[in-house]
Amino acid sequence: MVECFVLFLLTLLVLAGVGVIFTFGKAPGYRPDIEQIQGLLTRLLEQQLPEQEWTFFLAMPIRHEAPLDALRQRCEQIQEQYGLRARDGQVRLAEPGLIKLRFLLHQLEQIGARSF
């Protein structure tokens, strides 16, 4: 009988802990800033960006800052038009796509991000 009571209390504590975590915890979010996006585009231009990271960036909306989401959408259009098959797990674009990405990177630098 004591064992059942101990088990009940232990279960109650675990469930209460989970409830507290869900109540006061914060869901993880994707909140890149200008410098992170600038670094991502720089690594893409240097052909050092893993395909998974690029796909994640293109797929996840940036809800906290509309101009950054507009930039993400332009990158998505560039990928659709000029994307090449990845080589060695690195993202590749055709030359016109690289030129457009350099232009986007230049715009980011003018917004106030640090230069790379």
mmCIF file of C-alpha atoms in Angstrom:
data_model
loop_
_atom_site.group_PDB
_atom_site.id
_atom_site.type_symbol
_atom_site.label_atom_id
_atom_site.label_comp_id
_atom_site.label_asym_id
_atom_site.label_seq_id
_atom_site.Cartn_x
_atom_site.Cartn_y
_atom_site.Cartn_z
ATOM 1 C CA MET A 1 0.000 0.000 0.000
ATOM 2 C CA VAL A 2 2.864 2.397 0.801
ATOM 3 C CA GLU A 3 4.447 1.622 -2.563
ATOM 4 C CA CYS A 4 1.263 2.631 -4.385
ATOM 5 C CA PHE A 5 1.121 5.899 -2.427
ATOM 6 C CA VAL A 6 4.787 6.689 -3.231
ATOM 7 C CA LEU A 7 4.184 5.877 -6.896
ATOM 8 C CA PHE A 8 1.095 8.097 -6.903
ATOM 9 C CA LEU A 9 3.042 11.011 -5.372
ATOM 10 C CA LEU A 10 5.924 10.582 -7.772
ATOM 11 C CA THR A 11 3.565 10.512 -10.755
ATOM 12 C CA LEU A 12 1.743 13.563 -9.414
ATOM 13 C CA LEU A 13 5.034 15.471 -9.067
ATOM 14 C CA VAL A 14 6.129 14.583 -12.594
ATOM 15 C CA LEU A 15 2.794 15.615 -14.094
ATOM 16 C CA ALA A 16 2.759 18.836 -12.064
ATOM 17 C CA GLY A 17 6.284 19.606 -13.290
ATOM 18 C CA VAL A 18 5.262 19.024 -16.891
ATOM 19 C CA GLY A 19 2.232 21.260 -16.367
ATOM 20 C CA VAL A 20 4.407 24.059 -14.960
ATOM 21 C CA ILE A 21 6.808 23.764 -17.880
ATOM 22 C CA PHE A 22 3.981 23.974 -20.412
ATOM 23 C CA THR A 23 2.358 26.868 -18.589
ATOM 24 C CA PHE A 24 5.411 29.062 -18.091
ATOM 25 C CA GLY A 25 7.723 27.743 -20.788
ATOM 26 C CA LYS A 26 8.215 29.501 -24.068
ATOM 27 C CA ALA A 27 7.993 27.794 -27.433
ATOM 28 C CA PRO A 28 11.192 27.945 -29.462
ATOM 29 C CA GLY A 29 11.071 30.402 -32.311
ATOM 30 C CA TYR A 30 13.068 31.247 -35.394
ATOM 31 C CA ARG A 31 14.142 34.878 -35.043
ATOM 32 C CA PRO A 32 17.170 35.593 -37.241
ATOM 33 C CA ASP A 33 18.524 39.129 -37.294
ATOM 34 C CA ILE A 34 20.145 41.046 -40.120
ATOM 35 C CA GLU A 35 23.667 39.919 -39.217
ATOM 36 C CA GLN A 36 22.682 36.231 -39.215
ATOM 37 C CA ILE A 37 21.017 36.529 -42.624
ATOM 38 C CA GLN A 38 23.976 38.491 -43.935
ATOM 39 C CA GLY A 39 26.315 35.746 -42.768
ATOM 40 C CA LEU A 40 24.092 33.100 -44.340
ATOM 41 C CA LEU A 41 24.129 34.878 -47.720
ATOM 42 C CA THR A 42 27.887 35.419 -47.498
ATOM 43 C CA ARG A 43 28.492 31.721 -46.865
ATOM 44 C CA LEU A 44 26.199 30.894 -49.789
ATOM 45 C CA LEU A 45 28.182 33.170 -52.104
ATOM 46 C CA GLU A 46 31.374 31.480 -50.902
ATOM 47 C CA GLN A 47 29.721 28.082 -51.534
ATOM 48 C CA GLN A 48 30.151 27.090 -47.888
ATOM 49 C CA LEU A 49 26.489 26.910 -46.885
ATOM 50 C CA PRO A 50 25.022 23.475 -46.100
ATOM 51 C CA GLU A 51 21.911 22.614 -48.054
ATOM 52 C CA GLN A 52 19.878 21.896 -44.897
ATOM 53 C CA GLU A 53 20.547 25.349 -43.450
ATOM 54 C CA TRP A 54 19.517 27.061 -46.703
ATOM 55 C CA THR A 55 16.360 24.961 -46.995
ATOM 56 C CA PHE A 56 15.449 25.769 -43.385
ATOM 57 C CA PHE A 57 15.954 29.498 -43.998
ATOM 58 C CA LEU A 58 13.760 29.424 -47.100
ATOM 59 C CA ALA A 59 11.008 27.358 -45.481
ATOM 60 C CA MET A 60 10.604 29.216 -42.176
ATOM 61 C CA PRO A 61 8.690 32.507 -42.284
ATOM 62 C CA ILE A 62 10.275 35.380 -40.380
ATOM 63 C CA ARG A 63 7.297 36.763 -38.513
ATOM 64 C CA HIS A 64 9.004 39.285 -36.253
ATOM 65 C CA GLU A 65 10.279 41.545 -39.042
ATOM 66 C CA ALA A 66 8.418 41.928 -42.339
ATOM 67 C CA PRO A 67 11.364 43.317 -44.384
ATOM 68 C CA LEU A 68 13.479 40.280 -43.490
ATOM 69 C CA ASP A 69 10.647 37.973 -44.530
ATOM 70 C CA ALA A 70 10.373 39.836 -47.847
ATOM 71 C CA LEU A 71 14.105 39.247 -48.307
ATOM 72 C CA ARG A 72 13.621 35.554 -47.486
ATOM 73 C CA GLN A 73 10.878 35.347 -50.103
ATOM 74 C CA ARG A 74 13.136 36.974 -52.713
ATOM 75 C CA CYS A 75 15.817 34.413 -51.848
ATOM 76 C CA GLU A 76 13.217 31.698 -52.344
ATOM 77 C CA GLN A 77 12.417 33.048 -55.805
ATOM 78 C CA ILE A 78 16.123 33.165 -56.669
ATOM 79 C CA GLN A 79 16.505 29.554 -55.528
ATOM 80 C CA GLU A 80 13.561 28.465 -57.674
ATOM 81 C CA GLN A 81 14.896 30.246 -60.762
ATOM 82 C CA TYR A 82 18.650 29.714 -60.455
ATOM 83 C CA GLY A 83 19.147 26.851 -58.021
ATOM 84 C CA LEU A 84 21.484 24.067 -59.073
ATOM 85 C CA ARG A 85 21.867 20.599 -57.636
ATOM 86 C CA ALA A 86 23.861 20.658 -54.415
ATOM 87 C CA ARG A 87 27.439 19.429 -54.606
ATOM 88 C CA ASP A 88 29.074 17.904 -51.532
ATOM 89 C CA GLY A 89 26.082 19.044 -49.480
ATOM 90 C CA GLN A 90 26.707 22.721 -50.325
ATOM 91 C CA VAL A 91 24.122 24.987 -51.987
ATOM 92 C CA ARG A 92 24.920 26.169 -55.490
ATOM 93 C CA LEU A 93 23.313 28.788 -57.717
ATOM 94 C CA ALA A 94 23.784 29.722 -61.356
ATOM 95 C CA GLU A 95 25.749 32.923 -62.001
ATOM 96 C CA PRO A 96 22.676 35.176 -62.473
ATOM 97 C CA GLY A 97 21.374 33.977 -59.103
ATOM 98 C CA LEU A 98 24.702 34.757 -57.456
ATOM 99 C CA ILE A 99 24.595 38.261 -58.914
ATOM 100 C CA LYS A 100 21.103 38.808 -57.500
ATOM 101 C CA LEU A 101 22.221 37.499 -54.111
ATOM 102 C CA ARG A 102 25.203 39.870 -54.119
ATOM 103 C CA PHE A 103 22.746 42.704 -54.741
ATOM 104 C CA LEU A 104 20.573 41.573 -51.806
ATOM 105 C CA LEU A 105 23.660 41.340 -49.608
ATOM 106 C CA HIS A 106 24.653 44.863 -50.638
ATOM 107 C CA GLN A 107 21.165 46.097 -49.682
ATOM 108 C CA LEU A 108 21.509 44.462 -46.263
ATOM 109 C CA GLU A 109 24.856 46.168 -45.725
ATOM 110 C CA GLN A 110 23.292 49.538 -46.532
ATOM 111 C CA ILE A 111 20.509 48.941 -44.011
ATOM 112 C CA GLY A 112 23.098 49.072 -41.274
ATOM 113 C CA ALA A 113 24.456 45.593 -40.791
ATOM 114 C CA ARG A 114 28.169 45.169 -40.338
ATOM 115 C CA SER A 115 30.295 44.274 -43.343
ATOM 116 C CA PHE A 116 31.715 40.812 -43.817
#
